[in-house]
XYZ file of N, CA, C and O in Angstrom:
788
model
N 5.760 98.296 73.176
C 6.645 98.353 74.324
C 7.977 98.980 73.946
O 8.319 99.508 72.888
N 8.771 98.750 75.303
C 10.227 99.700 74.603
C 11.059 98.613 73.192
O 10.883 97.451 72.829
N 12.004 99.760 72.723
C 12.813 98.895 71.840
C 13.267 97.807 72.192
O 13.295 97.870 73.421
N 13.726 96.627 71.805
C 14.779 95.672 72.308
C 16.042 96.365 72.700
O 16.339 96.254 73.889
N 16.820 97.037 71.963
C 18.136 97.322 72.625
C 17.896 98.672 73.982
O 18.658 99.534 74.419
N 16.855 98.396 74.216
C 16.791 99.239 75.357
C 17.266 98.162 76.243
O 18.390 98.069 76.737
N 16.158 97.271 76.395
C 16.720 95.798 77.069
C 18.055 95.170 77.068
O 18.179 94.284 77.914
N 18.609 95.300 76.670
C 20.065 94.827 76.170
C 21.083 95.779 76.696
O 22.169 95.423 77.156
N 20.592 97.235 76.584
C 21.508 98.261 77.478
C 21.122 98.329 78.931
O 21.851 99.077 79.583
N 20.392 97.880 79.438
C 19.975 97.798 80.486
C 20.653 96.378 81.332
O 21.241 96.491 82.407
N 20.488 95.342 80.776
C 21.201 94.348 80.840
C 22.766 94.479 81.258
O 23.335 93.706 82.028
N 23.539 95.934 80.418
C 24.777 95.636 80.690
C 25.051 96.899 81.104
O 25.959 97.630 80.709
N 23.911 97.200 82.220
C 24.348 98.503 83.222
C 24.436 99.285 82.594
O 25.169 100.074 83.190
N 23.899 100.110 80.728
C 23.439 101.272 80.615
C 22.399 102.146 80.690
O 21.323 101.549 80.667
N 22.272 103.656 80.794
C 21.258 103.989 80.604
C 20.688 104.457 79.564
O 21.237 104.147 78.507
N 19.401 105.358 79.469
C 19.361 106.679 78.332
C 19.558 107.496 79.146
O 19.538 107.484 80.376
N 19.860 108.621 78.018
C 19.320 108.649 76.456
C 20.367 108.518 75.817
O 20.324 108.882 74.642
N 21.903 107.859 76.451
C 23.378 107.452 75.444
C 23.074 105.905 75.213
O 23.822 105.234 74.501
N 22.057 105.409 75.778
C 22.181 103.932 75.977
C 22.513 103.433 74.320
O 23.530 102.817 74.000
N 21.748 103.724 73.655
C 22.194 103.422 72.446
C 23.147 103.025 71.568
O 23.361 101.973 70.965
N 24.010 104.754 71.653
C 25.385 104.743 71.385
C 26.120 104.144 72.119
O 27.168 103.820 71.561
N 26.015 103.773 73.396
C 26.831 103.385 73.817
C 27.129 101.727 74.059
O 28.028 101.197 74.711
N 26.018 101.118 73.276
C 25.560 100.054 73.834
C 26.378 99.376 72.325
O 27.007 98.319 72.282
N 26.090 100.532 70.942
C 26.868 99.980 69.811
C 27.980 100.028 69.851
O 28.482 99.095 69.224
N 28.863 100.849 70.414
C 30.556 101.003 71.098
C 30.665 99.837 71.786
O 31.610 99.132 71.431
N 29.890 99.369 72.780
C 30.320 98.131 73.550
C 30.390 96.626 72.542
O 31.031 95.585 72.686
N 29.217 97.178 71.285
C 29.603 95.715 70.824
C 30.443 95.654 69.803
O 30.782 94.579 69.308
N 30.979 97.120 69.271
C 31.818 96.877 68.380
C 32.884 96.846 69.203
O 33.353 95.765 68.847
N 33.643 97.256 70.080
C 34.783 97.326 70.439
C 35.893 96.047 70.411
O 37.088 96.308 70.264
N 35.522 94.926 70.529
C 35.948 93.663 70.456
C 36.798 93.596 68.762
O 38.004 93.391 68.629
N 36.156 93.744 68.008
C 36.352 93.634 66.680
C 37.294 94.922 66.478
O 38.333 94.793 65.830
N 36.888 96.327 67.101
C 38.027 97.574 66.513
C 39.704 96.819 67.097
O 40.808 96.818 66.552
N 39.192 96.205 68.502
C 40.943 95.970 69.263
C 41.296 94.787 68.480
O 42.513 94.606 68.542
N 40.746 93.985 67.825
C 41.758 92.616 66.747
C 42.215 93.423 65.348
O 42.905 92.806 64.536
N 41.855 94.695 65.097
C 42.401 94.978 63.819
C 44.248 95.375 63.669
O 44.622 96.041 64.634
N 44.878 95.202 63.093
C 46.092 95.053 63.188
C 46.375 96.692 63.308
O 45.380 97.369 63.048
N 47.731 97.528 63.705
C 47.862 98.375 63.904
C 48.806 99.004 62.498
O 49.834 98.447 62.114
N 48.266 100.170 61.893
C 48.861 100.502 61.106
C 50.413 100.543 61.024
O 50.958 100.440 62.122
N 51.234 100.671 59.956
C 52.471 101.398 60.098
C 52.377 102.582 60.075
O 51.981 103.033 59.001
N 52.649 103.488 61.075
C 53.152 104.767 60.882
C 54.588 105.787 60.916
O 55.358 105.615 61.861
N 54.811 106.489 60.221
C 56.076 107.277 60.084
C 56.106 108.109 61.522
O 55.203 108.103 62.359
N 57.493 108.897 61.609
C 57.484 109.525 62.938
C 56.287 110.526 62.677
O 55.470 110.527 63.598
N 56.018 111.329 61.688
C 54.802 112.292 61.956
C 53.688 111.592 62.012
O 52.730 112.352 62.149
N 53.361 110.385 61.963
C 52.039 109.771 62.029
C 51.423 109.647 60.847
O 50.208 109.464 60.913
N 51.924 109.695 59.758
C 51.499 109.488 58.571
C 51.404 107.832 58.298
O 51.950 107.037 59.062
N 50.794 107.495 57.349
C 50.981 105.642 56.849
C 51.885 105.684 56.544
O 52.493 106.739 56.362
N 52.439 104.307 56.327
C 53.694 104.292 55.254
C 53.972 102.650 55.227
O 53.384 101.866 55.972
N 55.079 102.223 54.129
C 54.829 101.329 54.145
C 56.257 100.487 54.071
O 57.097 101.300 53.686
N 56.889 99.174 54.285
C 57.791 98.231 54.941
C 58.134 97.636 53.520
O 57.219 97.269 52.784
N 59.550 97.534 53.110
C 59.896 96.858 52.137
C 60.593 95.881 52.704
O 61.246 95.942 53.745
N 60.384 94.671 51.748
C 60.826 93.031 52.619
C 61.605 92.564 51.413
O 61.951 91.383 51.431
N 61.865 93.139 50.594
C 62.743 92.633 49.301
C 62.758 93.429 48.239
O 61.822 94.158 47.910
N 64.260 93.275 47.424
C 63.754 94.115 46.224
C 64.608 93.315 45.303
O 65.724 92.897 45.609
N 63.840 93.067 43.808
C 64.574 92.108 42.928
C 65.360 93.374 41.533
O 65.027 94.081 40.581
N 66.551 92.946 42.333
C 67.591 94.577 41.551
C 68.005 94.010 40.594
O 68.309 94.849 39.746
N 68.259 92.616 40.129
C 68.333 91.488 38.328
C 67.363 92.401 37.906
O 67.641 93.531 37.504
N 66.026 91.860 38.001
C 64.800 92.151 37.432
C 65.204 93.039 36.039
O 65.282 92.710 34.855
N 65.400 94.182 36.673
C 65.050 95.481 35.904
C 66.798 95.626 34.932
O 67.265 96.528 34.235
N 67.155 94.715 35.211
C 68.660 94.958 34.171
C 68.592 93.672 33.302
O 69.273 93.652 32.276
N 67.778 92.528 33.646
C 67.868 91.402 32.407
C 66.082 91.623 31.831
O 65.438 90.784 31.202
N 65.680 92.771 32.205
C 64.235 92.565 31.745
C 64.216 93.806 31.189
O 65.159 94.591 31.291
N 62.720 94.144 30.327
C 62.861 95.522 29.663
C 60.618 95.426 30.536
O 59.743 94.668 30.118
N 60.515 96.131 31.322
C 59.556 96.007 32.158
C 58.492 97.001 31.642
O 58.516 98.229 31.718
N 57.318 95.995 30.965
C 55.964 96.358 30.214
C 55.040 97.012 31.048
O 54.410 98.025 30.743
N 54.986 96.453 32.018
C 53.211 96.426 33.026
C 53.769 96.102 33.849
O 54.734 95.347 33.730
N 53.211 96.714 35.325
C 52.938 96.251 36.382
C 51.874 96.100 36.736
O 50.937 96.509 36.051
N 51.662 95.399 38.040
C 50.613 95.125 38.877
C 51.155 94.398 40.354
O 52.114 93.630 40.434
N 49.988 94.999 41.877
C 50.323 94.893 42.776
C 49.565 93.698 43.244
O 48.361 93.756 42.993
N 50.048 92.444 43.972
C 49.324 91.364 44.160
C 49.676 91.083 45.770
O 50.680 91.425 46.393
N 48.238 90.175 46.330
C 48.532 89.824 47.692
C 49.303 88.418 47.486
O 49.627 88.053 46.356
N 49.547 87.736 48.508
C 50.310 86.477 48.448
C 49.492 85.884 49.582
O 49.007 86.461 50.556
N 49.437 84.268 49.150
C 48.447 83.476 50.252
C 50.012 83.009 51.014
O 50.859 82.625 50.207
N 50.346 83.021 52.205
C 51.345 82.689 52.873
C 50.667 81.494 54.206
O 49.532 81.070 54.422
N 51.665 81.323 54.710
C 51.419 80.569 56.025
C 52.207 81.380 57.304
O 52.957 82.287 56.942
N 52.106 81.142 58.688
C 52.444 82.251 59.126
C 53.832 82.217 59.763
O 54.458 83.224 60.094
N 54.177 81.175 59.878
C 55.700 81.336 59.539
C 56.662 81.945 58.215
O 57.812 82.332 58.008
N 55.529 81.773 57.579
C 56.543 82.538 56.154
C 55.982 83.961 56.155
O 56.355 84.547 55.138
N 55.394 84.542 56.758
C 54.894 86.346 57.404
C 55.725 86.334 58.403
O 56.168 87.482 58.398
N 56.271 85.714 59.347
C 57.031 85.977 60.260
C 58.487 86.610 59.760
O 58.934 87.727 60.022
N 59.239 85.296 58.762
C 60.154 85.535 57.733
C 60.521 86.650 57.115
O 61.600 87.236 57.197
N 59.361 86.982 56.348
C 59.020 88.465 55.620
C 59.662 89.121 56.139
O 60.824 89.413 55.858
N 58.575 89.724 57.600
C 59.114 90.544 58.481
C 60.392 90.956 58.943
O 60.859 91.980 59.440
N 60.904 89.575 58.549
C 62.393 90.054 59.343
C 63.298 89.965 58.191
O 64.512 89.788 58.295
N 62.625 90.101 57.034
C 63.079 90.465 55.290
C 64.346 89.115 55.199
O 65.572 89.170 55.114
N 63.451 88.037 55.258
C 64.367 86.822 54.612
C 63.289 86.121 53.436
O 62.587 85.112 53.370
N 63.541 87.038 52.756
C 62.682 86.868 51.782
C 63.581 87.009 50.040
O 63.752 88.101 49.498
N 63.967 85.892 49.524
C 64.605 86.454 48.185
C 63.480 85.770 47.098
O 62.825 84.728 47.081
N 63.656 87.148 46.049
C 63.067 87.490 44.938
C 63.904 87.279 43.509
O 63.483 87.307 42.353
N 65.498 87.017 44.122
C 66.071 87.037 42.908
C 65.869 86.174 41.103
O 65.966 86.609 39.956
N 65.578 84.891 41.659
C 65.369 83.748 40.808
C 63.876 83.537 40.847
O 63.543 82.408 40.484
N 63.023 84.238 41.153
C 61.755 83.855 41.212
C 60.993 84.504 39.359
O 61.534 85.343 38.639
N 59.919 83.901 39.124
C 59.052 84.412 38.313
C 57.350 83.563 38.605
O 56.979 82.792 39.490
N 56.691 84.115 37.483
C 55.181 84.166 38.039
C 54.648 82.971 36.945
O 55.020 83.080 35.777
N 54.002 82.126 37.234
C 53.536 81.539 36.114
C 51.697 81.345 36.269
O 51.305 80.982 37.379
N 50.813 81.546 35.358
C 49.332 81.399 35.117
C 49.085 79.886 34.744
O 49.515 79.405 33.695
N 48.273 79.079 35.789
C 47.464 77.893 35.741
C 46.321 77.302 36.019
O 45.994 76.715 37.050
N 45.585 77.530 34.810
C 44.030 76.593 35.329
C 43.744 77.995 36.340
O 43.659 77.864 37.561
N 43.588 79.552 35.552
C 43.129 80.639 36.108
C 43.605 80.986 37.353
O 43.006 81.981 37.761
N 44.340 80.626 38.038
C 45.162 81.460 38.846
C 46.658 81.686 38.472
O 47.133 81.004 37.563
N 47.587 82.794 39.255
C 48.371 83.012 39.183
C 49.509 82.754 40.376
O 49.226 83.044 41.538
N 50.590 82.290 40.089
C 51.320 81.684 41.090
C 52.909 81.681 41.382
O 53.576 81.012 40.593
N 53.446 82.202 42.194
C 54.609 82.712 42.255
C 55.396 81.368 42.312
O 55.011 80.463 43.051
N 56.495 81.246 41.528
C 57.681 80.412 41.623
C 58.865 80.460 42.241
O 59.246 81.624 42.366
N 59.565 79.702 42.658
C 61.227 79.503 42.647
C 61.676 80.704 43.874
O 62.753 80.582 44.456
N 60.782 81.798 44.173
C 61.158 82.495 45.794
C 61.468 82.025 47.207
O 60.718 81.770 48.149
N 62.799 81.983 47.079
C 62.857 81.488 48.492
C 62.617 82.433 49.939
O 63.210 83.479 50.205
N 61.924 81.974 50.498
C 61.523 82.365 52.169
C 61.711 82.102 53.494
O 60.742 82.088 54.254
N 63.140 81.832 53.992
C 63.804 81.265 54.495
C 62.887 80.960 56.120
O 62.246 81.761 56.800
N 63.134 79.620 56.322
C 62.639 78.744 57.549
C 62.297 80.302 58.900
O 62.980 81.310 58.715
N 61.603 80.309 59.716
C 61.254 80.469 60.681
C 62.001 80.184 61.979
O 61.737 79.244 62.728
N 63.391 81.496 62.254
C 64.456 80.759 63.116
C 64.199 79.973 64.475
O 64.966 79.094 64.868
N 62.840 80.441 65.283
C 62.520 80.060 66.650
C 61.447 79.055 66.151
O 61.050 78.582 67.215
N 60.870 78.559 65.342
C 59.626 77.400 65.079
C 60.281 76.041 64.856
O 60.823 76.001 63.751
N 60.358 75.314 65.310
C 60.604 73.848 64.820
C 60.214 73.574 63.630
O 59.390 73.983 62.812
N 61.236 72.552 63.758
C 60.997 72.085 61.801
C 59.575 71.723 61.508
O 58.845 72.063 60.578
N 59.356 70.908 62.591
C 57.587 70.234 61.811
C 56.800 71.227 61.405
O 55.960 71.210 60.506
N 57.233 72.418 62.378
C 55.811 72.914 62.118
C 56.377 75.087 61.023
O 55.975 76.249 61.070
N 57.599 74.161 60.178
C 57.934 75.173 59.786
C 57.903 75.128 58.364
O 57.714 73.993 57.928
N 58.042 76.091 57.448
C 57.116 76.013 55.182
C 58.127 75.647 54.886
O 59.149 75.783 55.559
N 58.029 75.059 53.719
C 59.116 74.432 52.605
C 59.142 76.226 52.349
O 58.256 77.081 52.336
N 60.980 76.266 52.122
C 61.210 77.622 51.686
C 61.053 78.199 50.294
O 61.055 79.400 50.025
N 60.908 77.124 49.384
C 60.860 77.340 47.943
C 59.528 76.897 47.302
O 59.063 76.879 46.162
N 59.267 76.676 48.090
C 57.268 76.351 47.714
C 56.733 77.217 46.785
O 57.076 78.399 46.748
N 55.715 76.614 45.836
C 55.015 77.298 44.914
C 53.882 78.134 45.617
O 53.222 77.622 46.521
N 53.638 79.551 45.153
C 52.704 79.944 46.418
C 51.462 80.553 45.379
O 51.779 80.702 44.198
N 50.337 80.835 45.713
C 48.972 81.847 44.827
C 49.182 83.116 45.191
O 49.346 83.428 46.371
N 49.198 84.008 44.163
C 49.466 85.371 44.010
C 47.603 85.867 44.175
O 46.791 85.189 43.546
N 47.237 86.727 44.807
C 46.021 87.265 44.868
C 45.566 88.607 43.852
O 45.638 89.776 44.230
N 45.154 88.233 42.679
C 44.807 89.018 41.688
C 43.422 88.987 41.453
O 42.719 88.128 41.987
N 42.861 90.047 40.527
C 41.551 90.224 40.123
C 41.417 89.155 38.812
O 42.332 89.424 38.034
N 40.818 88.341 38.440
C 40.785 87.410 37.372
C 40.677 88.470 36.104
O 41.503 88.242 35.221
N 39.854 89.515 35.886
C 40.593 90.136 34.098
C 42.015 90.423 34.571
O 42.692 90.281 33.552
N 42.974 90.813 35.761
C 44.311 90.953 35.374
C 45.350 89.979 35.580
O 46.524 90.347 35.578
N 44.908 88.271 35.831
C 44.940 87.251 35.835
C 44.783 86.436 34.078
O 45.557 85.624 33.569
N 43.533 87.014 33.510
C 43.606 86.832 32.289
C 44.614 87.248 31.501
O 45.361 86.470 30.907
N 44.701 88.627 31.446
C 45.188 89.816 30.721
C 47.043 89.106 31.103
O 47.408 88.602 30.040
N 47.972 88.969 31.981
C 48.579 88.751 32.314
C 48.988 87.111 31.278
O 49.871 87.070 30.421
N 48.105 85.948 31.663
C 48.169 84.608 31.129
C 48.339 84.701 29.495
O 49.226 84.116 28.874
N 47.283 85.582 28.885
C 47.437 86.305 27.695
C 48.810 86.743 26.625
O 49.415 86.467 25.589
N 48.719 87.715 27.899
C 50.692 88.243 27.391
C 51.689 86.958 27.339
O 52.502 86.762 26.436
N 51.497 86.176 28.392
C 52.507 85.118 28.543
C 52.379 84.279 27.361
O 53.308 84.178 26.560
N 51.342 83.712 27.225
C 50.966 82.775 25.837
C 50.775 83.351 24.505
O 50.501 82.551 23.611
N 50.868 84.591 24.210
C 50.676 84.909 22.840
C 51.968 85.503 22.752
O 52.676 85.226 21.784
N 52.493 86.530 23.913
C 53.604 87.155 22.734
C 54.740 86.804 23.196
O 55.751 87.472 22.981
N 54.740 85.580 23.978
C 56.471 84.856 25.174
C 56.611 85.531 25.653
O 57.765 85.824 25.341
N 56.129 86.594 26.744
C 56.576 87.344 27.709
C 56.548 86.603 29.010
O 55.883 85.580 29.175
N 57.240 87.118 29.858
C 57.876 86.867 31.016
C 57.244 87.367 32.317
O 56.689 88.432 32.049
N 57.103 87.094 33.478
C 56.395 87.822 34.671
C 57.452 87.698 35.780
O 57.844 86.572 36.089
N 57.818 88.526 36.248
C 58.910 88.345 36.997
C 58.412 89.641 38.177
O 57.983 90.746 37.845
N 58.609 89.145 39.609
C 58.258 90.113 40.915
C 59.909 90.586 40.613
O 60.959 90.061 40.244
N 59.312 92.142 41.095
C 59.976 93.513 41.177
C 60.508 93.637 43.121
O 61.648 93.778 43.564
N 59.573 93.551 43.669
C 59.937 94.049 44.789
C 58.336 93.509 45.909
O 57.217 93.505 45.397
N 58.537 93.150 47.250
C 57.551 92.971 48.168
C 57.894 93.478 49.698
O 58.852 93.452 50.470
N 56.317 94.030 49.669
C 56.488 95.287 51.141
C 55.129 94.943 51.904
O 54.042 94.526 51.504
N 55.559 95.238 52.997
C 54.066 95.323 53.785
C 53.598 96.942 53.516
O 54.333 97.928 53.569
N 51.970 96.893 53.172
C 51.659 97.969 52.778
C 51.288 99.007 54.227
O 51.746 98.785 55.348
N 50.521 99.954 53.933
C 49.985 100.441 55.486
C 49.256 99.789 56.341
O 49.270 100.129 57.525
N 48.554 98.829 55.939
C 47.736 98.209 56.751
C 48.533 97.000 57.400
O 48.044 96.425 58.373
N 49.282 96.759 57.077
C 50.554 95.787 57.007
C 50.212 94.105 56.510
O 50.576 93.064 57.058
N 49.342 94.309 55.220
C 49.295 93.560 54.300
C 50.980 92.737 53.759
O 52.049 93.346 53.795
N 50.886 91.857 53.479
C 51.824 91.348 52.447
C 51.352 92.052 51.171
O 50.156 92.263 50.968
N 52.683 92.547 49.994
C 51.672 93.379 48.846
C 53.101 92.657 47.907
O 54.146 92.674 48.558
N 53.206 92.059 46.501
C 54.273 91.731 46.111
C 53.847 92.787 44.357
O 52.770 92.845 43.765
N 54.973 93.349 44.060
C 54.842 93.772 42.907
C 55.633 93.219 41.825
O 56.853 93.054 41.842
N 54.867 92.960 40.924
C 55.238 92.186 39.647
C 54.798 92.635 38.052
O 53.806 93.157 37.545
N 55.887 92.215 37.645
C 55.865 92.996 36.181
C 55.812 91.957 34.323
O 56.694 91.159 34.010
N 55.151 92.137 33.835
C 55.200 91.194 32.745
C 56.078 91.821 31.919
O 55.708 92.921 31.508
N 57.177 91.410 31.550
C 58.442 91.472 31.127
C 58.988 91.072 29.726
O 58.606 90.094 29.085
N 60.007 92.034 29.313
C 60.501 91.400 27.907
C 61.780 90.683 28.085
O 61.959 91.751 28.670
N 62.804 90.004 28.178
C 64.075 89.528 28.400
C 65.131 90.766 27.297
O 65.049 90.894 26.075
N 65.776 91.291 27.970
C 67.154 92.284 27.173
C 67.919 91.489 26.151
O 68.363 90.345 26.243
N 67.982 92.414 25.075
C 68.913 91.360 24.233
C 70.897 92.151 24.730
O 71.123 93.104 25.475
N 71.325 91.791 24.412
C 73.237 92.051 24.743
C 73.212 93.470 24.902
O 73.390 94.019 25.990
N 73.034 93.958 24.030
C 73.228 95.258 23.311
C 72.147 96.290 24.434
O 72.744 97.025 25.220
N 70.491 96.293 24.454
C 69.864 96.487 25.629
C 70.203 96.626 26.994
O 69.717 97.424 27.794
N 71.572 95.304 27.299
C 71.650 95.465 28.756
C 73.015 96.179 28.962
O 73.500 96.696 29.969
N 73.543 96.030 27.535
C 75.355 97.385 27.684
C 74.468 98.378 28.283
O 74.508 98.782 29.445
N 73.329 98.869 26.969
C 72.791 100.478 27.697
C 72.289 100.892 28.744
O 72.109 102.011 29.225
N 71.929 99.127 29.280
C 71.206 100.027 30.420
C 72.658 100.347 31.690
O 72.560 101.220 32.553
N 73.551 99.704 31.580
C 74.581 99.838 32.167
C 75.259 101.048 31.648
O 75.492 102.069 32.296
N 75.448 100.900 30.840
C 76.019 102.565 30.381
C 75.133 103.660 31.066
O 75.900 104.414 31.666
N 73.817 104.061 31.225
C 73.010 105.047 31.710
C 73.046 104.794 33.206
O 72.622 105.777 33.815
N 73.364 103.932 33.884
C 73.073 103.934 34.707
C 74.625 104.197 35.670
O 74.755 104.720 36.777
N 75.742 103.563 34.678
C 76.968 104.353 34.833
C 76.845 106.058 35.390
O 77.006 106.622 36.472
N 76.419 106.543 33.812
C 76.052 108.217 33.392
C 75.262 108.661 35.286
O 75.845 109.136 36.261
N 74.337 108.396 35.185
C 73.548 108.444 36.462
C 74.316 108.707 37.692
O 74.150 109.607 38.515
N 75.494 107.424 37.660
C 76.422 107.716 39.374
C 77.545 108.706 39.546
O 77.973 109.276 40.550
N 78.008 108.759 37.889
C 79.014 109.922 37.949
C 78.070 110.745 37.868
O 78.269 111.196 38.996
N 76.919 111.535 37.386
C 76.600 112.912 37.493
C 76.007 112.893 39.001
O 75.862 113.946 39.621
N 75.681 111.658 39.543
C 75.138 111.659 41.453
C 76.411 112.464 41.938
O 76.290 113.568 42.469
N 77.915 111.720 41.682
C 79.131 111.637 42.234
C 79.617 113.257 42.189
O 79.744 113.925 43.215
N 79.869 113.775 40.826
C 79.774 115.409 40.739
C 79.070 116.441 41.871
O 79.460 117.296 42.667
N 78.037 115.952 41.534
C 76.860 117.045 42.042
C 77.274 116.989 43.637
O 77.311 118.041 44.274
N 77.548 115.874 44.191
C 78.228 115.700 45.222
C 79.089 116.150 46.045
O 79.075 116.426 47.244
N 80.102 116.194 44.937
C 81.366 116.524 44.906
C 81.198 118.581 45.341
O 81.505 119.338 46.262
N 80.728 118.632 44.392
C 79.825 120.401 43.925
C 79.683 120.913 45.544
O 80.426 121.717 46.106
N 78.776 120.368 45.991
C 77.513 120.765 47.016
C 78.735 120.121 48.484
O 78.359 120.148 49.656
């Protein structure tokens, strides 16, 4: 006899010979309209939303490795994000019993949600990693005293939460004159060229 989804397009007032296609459009469509809507730039390109950036980091740290991690949140603290009340300054990453887990970041309350139903702002949260760079990471920390400290967190194109974090050396005195000295060098030759043009 005929196919089944002949029956089924028929059912919902199609015909052939599109019945088919058109019958798989009708049932995916539900699922394409819940997918979140990209970010796009004015030309329509992706692009992507920065919600913090930890500018210590990279002047008390001497920065080994990175890696890009999701964050398990609640949705008042995505709301937060969004509206970049999000600090990174005092935060670092610590490895336990195989996961990895962000510390000491505060994510400030949810201004229109009531308290009950709003996150502790300094809550310990799970960083979403692949377990070898979960290992590899716990590794560094326990054998050679290195440090993990988040760099910066953005919503990506898809408008993911994405937090980037770096396993870290701590600067000794002398390390953090230079990096201040170069980075001095850096604003006067910005300031010139400036000046020039």
């Amino acid at each position: 006899g005929p196919p089944r989804f002949m029956f089924a397009a028929l059912a919902l007032g199609l015909s052939p010979p599109t019945a088919p296609l058109r019958l798989a459009a009708a049932l995916l469509a539900p699922a394409l309209r819940t997918s979140p809507p990209p970010l796009l730039a004015a030309g329509g390109a992706r692009t992507s939303k920065t919600v913090a950036v930890n500018r210590v980091a990279r002047r008390e740290f001497e920065i080994l490795d990175e890696y890009e991690a999701g964050i398990a949140l609640v949705g008042t603290e995505v709301k937060s994000c969004r509206a970049g009340k999000m600090n990174l300054r005092d935060g670092f990453c610590s490895v336990k019993a195989g996961e990895c887990w962000l510390e000491n970041v505060n994510i400030a309350q949810h201004g229109t949600t009531g308290g009950y139903f709003n996150h502790d702002e300094g809550r310990r949260r799970r960083l979403l990693l692949h377990k070898r760079e979960i290992r590899k990471i716990g590794q560094a920390v326990a054998r050679d005293g290195l440090t993990v400290v988040p760099l910066s967190a953005y919503f990506n194109a898809r408008s993911c939460l994405k937090l980037k974090i770096a396993v870290a050396r701590g600067k000794k005195l002398q390390d953090k004159r230079e990096t201040i000295r170069r980075r001095e060098q850096d604003r006067e030759v910005r300031r010139q060229i400036k000046q020039a043009f």
